[in-house]
mmCIF file of C-alpha atoms in Angstrom:
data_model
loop_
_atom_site.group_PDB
_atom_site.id
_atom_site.type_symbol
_atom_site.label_atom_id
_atom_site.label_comp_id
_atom_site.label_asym_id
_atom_site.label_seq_id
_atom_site.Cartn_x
_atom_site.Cartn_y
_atom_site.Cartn_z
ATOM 1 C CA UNK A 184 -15.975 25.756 7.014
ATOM 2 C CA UNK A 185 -14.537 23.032 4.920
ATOM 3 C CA UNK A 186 -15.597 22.295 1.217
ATOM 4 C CA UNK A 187 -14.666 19.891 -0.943
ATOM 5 C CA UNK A 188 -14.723 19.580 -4.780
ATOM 6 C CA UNK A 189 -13.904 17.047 -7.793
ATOM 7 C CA UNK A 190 -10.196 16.820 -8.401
ATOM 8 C CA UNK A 191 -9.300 17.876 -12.098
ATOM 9 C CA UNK A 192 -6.645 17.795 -14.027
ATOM 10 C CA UNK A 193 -5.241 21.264 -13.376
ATOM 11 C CA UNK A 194 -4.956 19.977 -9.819
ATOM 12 C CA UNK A 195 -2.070 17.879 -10.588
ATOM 13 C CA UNK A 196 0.474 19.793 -9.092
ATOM 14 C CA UNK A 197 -0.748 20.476 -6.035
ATOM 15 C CA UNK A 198 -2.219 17.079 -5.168
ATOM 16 C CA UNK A 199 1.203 15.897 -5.412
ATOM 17 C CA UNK A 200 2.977 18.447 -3.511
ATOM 18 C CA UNK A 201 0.369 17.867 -0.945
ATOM 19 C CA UNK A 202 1.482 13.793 -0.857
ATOM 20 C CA UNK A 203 5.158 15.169 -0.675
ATOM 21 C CA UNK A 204 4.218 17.154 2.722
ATOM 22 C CA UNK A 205 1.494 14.840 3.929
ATOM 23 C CA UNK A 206 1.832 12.849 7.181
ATOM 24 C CA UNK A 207 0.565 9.364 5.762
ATOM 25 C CA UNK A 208 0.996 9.810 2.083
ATOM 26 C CA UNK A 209 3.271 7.323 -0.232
ATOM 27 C CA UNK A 210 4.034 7.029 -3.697
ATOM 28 C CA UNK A 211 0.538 5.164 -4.270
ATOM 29 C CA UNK A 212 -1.226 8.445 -3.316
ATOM 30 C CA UNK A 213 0.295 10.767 -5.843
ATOM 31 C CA UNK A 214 -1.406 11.647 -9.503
ATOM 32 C CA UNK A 215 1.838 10.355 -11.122
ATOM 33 C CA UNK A 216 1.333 6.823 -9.729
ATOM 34 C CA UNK A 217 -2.769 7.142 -10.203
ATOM 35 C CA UNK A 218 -2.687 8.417 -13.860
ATOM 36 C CA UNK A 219 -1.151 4.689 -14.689
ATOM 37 C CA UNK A 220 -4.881 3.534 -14.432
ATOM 38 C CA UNK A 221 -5.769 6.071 -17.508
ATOM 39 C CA UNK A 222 -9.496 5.199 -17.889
ATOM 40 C CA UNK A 223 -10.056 1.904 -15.907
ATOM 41 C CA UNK A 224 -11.272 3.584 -12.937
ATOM 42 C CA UNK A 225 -14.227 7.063 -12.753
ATOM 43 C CA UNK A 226 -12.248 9.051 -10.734
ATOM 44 C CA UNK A 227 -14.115 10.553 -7.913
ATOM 45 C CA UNK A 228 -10.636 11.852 -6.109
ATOM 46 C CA UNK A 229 -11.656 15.100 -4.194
ATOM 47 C CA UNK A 230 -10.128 18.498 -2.971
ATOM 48 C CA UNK A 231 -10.494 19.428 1.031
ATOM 49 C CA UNK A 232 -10.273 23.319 1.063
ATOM 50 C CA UNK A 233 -10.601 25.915 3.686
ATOM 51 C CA UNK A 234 -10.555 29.707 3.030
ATOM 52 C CA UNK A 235 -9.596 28.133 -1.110
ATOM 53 C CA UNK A 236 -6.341 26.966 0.869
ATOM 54 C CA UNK A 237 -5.768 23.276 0.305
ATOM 55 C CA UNK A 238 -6.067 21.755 3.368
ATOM 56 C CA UNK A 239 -5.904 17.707 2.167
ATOM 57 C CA UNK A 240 -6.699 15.097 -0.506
ATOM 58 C CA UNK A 241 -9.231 12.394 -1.090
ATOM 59 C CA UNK A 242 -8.195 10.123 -3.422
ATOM 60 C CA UNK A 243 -11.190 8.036 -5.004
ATOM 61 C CA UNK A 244 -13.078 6.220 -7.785
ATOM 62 C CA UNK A 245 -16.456 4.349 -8.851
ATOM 63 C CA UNK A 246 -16.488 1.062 -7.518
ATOM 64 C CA UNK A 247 -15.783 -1.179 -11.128
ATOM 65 C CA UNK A 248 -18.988 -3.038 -10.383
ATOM 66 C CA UNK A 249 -21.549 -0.679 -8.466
ATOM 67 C CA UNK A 250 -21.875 2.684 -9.663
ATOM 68 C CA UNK A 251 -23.441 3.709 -6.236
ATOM 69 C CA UNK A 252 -20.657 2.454 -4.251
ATOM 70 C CA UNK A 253 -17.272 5.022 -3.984
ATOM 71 C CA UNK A 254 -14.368 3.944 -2.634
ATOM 72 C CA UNK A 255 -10.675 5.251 -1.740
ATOM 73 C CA UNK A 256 -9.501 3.987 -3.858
ATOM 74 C CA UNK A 257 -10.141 0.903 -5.548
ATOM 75 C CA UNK A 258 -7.053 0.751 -7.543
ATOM 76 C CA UNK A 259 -4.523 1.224 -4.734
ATOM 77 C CA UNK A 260 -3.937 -0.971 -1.337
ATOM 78 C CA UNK A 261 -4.955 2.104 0.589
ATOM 79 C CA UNK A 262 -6.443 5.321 -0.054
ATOM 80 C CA UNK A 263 -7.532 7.743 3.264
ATOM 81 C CA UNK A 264 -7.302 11.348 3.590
ATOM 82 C CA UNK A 265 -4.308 13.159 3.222
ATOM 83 C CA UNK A 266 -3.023 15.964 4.956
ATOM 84 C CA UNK A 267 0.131 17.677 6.381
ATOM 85 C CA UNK A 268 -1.021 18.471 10.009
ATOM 86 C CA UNK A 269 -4.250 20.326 9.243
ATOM 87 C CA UNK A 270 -6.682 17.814 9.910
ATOM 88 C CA UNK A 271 -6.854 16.411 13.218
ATOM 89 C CA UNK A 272 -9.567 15.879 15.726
ATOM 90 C CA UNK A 273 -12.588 17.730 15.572
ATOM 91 C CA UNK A 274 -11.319 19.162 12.169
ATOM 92 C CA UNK A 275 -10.779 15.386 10.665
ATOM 93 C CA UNK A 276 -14.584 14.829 11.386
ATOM 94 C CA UNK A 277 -15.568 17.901 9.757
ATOM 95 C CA UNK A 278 -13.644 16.825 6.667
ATOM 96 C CA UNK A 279 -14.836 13.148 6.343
ATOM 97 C CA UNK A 280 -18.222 14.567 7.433
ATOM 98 C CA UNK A 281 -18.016 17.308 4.602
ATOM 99 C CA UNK A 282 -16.905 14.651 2.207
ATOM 100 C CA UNK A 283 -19.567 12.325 3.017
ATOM 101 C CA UNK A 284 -22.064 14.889 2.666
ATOM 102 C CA UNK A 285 -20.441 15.192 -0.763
ATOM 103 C CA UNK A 286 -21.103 11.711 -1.658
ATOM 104 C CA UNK A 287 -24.445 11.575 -0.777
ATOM 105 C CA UNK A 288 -25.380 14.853 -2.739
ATOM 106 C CA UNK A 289 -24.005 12.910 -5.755
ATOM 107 C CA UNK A 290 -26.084 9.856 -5.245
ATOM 108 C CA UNK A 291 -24.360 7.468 -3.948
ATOM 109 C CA UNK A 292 -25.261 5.269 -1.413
ATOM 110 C CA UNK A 293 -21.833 3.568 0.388
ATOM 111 C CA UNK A 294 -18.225 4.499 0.965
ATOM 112 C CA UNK A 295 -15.222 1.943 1.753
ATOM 113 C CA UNK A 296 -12.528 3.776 2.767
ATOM 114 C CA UNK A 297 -9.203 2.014 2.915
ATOM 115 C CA UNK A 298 -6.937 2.901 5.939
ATOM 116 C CA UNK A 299 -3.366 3.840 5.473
ATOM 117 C CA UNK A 300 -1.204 1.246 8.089
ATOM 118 C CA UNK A 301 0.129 2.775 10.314
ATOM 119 C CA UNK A 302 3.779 1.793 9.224
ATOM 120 C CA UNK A 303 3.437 4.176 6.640
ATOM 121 C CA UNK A 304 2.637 7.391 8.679
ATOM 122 C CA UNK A 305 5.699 9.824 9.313
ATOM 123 C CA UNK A 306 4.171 10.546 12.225
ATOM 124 C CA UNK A 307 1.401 9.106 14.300
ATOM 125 C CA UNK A 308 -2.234 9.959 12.096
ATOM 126 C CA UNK A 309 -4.997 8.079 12.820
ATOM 127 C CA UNK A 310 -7.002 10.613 13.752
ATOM 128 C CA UNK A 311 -9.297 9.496 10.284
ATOM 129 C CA UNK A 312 -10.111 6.164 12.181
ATOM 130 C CA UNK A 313 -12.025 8.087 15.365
ATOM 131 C CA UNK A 314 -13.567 10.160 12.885
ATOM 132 C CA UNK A 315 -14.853 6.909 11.211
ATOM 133 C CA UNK A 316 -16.040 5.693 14.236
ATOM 134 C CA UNK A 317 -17.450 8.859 15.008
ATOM 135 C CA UNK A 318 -19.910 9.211 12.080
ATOM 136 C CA UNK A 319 -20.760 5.414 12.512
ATOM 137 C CA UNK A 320 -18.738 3.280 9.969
ATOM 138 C CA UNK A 321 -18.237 -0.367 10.092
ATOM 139 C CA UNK A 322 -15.248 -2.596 9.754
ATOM 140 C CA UNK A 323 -15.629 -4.760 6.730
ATOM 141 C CA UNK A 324 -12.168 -6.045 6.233
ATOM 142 C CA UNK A 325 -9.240 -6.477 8.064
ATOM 143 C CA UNK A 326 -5.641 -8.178 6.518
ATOM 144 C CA UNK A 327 -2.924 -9.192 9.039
ATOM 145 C CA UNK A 328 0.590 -8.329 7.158
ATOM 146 C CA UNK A 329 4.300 -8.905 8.314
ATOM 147 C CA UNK A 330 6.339 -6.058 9.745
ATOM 148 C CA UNK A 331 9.823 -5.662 10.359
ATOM 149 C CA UNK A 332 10.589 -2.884 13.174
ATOM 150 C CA UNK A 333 14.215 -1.841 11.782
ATOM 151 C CA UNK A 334 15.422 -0.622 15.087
ATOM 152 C CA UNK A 335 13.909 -3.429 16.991
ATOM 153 C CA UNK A 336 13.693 -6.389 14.762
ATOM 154 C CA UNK A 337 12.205 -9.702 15.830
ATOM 155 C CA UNK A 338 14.600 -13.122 16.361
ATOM 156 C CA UNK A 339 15.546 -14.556 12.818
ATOM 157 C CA UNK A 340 14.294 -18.017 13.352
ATOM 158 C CA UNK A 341 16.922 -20.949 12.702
ATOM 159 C CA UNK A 342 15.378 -22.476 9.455
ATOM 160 C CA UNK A 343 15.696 -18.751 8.087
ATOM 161 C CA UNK A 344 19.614 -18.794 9.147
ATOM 162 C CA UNK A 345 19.947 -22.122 7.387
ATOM 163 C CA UNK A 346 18.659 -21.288 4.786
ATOM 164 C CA UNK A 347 20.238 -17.885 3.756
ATOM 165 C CA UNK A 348 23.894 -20.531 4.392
ATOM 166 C CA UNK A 349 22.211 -22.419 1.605
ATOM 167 C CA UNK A 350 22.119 -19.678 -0.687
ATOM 168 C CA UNK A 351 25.422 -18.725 0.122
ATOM 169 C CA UNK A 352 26.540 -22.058 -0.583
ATOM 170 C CA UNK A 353 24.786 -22.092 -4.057
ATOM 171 C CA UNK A 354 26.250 -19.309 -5.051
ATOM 172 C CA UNK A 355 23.085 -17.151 -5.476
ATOM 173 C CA UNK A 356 24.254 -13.436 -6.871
ATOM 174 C CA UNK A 357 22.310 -10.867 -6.081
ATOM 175 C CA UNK A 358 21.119 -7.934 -9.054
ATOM 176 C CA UNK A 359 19.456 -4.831 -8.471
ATOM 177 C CA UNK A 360 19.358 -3.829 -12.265
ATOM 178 C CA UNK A 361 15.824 -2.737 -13.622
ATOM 179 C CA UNK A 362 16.716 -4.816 -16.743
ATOM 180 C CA UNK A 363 15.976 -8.095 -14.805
ATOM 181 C CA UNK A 364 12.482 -6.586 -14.147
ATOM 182 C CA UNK A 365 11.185 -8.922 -17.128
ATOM 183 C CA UNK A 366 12.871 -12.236 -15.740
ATOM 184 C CA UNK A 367 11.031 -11.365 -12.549
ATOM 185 C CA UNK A 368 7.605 -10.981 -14.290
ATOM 186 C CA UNK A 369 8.436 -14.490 -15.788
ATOM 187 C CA UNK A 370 8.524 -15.984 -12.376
ATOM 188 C CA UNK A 371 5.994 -14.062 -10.779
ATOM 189 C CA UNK A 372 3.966 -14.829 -13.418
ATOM 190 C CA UNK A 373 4.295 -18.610 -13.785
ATOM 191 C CA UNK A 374 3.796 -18.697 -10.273
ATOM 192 C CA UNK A 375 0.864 -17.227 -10.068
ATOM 193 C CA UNK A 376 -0.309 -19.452 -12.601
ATOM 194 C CA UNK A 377 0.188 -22.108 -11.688
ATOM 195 C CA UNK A 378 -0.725 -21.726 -7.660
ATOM 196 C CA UNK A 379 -3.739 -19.457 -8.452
ATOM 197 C CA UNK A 380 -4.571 -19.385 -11.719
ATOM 198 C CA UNK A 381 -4.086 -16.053 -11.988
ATOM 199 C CA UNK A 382 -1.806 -12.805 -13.375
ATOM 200 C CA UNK A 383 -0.475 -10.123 -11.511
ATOM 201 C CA UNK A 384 -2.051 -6.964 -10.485
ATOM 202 C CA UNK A 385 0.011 -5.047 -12.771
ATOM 203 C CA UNK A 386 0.963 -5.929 -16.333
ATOM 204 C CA UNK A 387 4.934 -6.246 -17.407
ATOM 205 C CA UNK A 388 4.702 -2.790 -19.228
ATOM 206 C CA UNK A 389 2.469 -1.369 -16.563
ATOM 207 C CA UNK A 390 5.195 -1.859 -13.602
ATOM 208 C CA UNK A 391 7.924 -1.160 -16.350
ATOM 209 C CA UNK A 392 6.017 2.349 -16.528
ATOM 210 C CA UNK A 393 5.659 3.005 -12.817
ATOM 211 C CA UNK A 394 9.371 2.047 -12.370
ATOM 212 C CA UNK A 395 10.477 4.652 -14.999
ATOM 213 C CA UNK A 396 8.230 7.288 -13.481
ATOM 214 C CA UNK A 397 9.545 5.916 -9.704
ATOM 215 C CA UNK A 398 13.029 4.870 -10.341
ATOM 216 C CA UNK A 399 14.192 5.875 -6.723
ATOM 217 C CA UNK A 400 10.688 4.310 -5.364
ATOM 218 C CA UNK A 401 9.973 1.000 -7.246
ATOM 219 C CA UNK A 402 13.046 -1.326 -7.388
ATOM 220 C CA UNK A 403 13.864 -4.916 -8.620
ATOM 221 C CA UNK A 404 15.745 -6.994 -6.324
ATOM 222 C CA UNK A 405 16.882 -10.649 -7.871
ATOM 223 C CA UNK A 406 18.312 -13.460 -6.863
ATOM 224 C CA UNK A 407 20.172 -14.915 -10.132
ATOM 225 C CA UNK A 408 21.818 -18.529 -10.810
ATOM 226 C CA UNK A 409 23.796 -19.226 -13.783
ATOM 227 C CA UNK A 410 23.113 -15.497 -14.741
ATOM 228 C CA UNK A 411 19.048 -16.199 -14.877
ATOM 229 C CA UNK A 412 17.112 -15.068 -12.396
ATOM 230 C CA UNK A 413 15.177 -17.688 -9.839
ATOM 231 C CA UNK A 414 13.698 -15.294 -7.330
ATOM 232 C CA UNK A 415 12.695 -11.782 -6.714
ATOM 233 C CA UNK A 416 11.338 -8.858 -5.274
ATOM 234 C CA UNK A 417 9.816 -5.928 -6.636
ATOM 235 C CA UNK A 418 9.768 -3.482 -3.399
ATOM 236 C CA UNK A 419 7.993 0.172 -2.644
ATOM 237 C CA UNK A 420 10.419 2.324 -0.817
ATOM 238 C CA UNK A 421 8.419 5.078 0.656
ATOM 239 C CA UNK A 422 9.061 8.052 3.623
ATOM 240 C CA UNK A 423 9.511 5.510 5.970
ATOM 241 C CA UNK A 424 9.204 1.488 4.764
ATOM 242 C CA UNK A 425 10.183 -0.694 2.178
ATOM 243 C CA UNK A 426 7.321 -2.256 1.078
ATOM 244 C CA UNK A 427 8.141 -5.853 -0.722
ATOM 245 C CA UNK A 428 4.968 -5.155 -3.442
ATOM 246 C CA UNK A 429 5.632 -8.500 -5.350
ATOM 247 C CA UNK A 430 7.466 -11.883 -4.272
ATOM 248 C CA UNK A 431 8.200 -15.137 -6.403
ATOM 249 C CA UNK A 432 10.748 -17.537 -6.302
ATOM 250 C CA UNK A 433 10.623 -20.777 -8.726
ATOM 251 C CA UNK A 434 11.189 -24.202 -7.951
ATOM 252 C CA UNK A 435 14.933 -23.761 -8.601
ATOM 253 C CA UNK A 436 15.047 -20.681 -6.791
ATOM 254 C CA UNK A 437 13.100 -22.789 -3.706
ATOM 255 C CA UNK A 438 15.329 -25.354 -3.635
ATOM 256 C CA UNK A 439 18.432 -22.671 -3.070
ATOM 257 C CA UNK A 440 16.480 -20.675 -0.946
ATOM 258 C CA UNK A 441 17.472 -17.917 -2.941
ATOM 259 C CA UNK A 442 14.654 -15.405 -0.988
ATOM 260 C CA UNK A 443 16.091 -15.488 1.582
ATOM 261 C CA UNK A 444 19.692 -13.851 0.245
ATOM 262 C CA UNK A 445 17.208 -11.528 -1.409
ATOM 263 C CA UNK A 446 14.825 -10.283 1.168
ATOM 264 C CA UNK A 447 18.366 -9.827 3.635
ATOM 265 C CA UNK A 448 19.808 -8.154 1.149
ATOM 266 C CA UNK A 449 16.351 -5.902 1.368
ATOM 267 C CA UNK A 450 16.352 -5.442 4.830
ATOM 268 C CA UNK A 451 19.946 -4.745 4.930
ATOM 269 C CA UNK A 452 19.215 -1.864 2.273
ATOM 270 C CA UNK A 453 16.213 -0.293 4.102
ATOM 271 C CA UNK A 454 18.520 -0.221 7.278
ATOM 272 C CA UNK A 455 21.353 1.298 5.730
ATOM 273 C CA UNK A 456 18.216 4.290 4.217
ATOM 274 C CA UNK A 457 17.245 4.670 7.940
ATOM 275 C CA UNK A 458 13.614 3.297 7.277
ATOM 276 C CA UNK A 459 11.642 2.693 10.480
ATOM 277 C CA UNK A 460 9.946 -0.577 8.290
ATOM 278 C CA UNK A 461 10.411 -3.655 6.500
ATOM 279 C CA UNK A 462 6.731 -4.494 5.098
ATOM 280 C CA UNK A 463 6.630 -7.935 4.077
ATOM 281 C CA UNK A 464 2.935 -7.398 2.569
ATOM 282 C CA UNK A 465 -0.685 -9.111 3.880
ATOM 283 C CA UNK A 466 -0.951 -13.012 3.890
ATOM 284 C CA UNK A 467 -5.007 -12.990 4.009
ATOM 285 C CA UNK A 468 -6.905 -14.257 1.402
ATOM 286 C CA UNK A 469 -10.446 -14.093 0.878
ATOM 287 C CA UNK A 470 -11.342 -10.733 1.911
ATOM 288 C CA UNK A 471 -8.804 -11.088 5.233
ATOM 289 C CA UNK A 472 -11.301 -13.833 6.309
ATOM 290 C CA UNK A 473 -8.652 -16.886 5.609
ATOM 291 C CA UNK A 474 -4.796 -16.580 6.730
ATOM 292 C CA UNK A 475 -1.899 -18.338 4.854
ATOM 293 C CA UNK A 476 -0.557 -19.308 7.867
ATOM 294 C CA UNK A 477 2.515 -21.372 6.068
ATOM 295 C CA UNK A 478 3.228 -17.764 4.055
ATOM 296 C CA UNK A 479 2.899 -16.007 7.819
ATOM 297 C CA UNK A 480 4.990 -17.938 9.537
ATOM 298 C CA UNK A 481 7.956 -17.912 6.763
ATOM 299 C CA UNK A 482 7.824 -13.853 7.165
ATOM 300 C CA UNK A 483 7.736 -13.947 10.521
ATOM 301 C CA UNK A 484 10.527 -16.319 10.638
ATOM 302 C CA UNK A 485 12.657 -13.041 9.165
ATOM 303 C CA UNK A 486 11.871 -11.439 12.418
ATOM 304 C CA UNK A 487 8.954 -9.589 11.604
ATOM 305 C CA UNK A 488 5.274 -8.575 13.660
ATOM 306 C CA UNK A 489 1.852 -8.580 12.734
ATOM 307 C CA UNK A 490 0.651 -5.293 11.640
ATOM 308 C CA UNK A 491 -3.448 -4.878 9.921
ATOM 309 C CA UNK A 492 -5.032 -3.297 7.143
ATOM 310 C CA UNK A 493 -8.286 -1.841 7.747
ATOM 311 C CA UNK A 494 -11.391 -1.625 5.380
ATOM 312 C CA UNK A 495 -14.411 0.400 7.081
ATOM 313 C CA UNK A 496 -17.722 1.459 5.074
ATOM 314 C CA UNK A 497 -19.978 4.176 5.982
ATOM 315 C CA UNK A 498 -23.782 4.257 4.637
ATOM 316 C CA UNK A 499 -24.584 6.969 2.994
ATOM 317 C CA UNK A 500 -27.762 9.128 2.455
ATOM 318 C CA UNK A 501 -29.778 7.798 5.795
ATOM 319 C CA UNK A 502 -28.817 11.441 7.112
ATOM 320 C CA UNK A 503 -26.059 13.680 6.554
ATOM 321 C CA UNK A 504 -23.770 14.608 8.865
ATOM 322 C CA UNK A 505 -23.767 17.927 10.340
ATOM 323 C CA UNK A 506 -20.471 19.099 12.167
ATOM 324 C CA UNK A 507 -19.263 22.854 12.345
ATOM 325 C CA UNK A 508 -15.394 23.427 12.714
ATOM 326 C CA UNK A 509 -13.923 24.280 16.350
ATOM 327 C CA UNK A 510 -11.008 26.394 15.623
#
């Protein structure tokens, strides 16, 4: 039989050794890249054990505003179960039955569990999702983001081609020193400003952290004019993808269409690693329920598909889930 149990501290080590092995894990998973949140989030990450053998990972927190409500995880893009080959089929539904079950015990009433895409998977793992269905969850969210195939990529529209010619012709140099990582947070963050009103997710110093504790995961990528740069992106590399986390561009760096140098210089890199991806990122707002379609089509236009993010919920409580493992 499985059981499961709160993650602590001492667990560090293995957690992360898990993530290194696991089949859908990324940087985001690991307790180096969750201990950045320090106290923001009650961490509700568990163990999956079999025989006291680690089997997988649950990583997971209070929701910020409903203390009944658990989700994995709500300060990542994804959370899921992670495992290195142990958990599949039947044994999958035992786990996110056992962990459930878990849930419940504690009081709480609903779990949102985040799906790891697909693009991120070494190999193919989506055994969690029939699991999900199996004990009765519920889509609740679904974000449609851009996806480069690296072996197989999409036509490069003409307006893109034009406009990587422009940069060319404006002399846009291309840096990929961590020092420009503050001249990007100026852009990003006057842009989002000034579009939405808003900051980013992560704080100068807090992606200045993660990029010292990830400095062969989290990388800067700028265009610059006149030495100061005008666009940039901040990208994940992970097993197989590069993931472009954060994008801005100001209205100088618009008008040379100095992304475009930058995100070919990207895709060139991630080629050149042997990546399967290129991940663009979502273009939903609202939950998924309302698609930039102008920010869609320019990522597309790079020669990229449409690949989802899923967000399912299962009620918990109503009755727990009995399974027993079929070896």
């Amino acid at each position: 039989m499985f059981t499961v149990r709160p993650y602590q501290a001492a667990d560090q080590e293995g957690w992360d050794a898990l993530c290194a092995q696991a089949e859908q894990a990324t940087l985001l998973h690991t307790r180096r890249f969750l201990s950045y949140h320090g106290d923001r989030f009650v961490d509700r990450s568990l163990l999956i054990e079999e025989g006291g053998a680690l089997v997988g990972a649950f990583p997971a927190a209070e929701h910020p505003s409903d203390r009944t409500h658990v989700v994995s995880h709500p300060g990542i893009t994804y959370g899921g179960i992670l495992h290195s080959g142990a958990l599949r089929g039947e044994r999958m539904l035992n786990a996110l039955a056992a962990i459930t079950n878990y849930f419940s015990s504690q009081g709480y009433t609903r779990l949102t569990y985040k799906v790891v895409p697909v693009f991120y998977h070494r190999i193919p793992s989506q055994d969690d999702i029939y699991a999900l269905f199996r004990l009765g969850a519920v889509r609740v969210r679904c974000d449609l983001s851009s996806t480069i195939d690296l072996s197989n990529r999409g036509s490069v529209s003409q307006r893109r081609r034009r406009s990587l010619k422009k940069a060319y012709k404006a002399d846009v140099r291309i840096t990929t020193d961590v020092g420009d990582l503050s001249g990007l947070w100026e852009v990003l963050s006057e842009n989002l400003a000034r579009k939405h009103g808003v900051s980013p997710v992560h704080s100068l110093s807090e992606i200045t952290v993660l990029s010292e504790r990830f400095p062969e995961n989290i990388q800067c990528v700028c265009g610059k004019l006149n030495g100061k740069v005008v666009a940039g992106v901040l990208f994940f590399a992970t097993p197989t993808a590069h993931h472009a986390q954060y994008i801005a561009s100001n209205e100088l760096g618009y008008q040379v269409s100095a992304l475009d140098m930058v995100f070919e210089y990207c895709i060139e890199q991630a080629s050149q690693l042997q990546k399967k991806w290129f991940d663009f990122g979502i273009s939903t707002e609202a939950g998924g329920t309302m698609l930039n379609e102008s920010l869609y089509r320019f990522k597309t236009e790079f020669g990229a598909g449409g690949f989802v993010h899923e967000f399912y919920e299962i009620e918990l409580g109503k009755k727990l889930c009995q399974f027993m493992i079929r070896n």
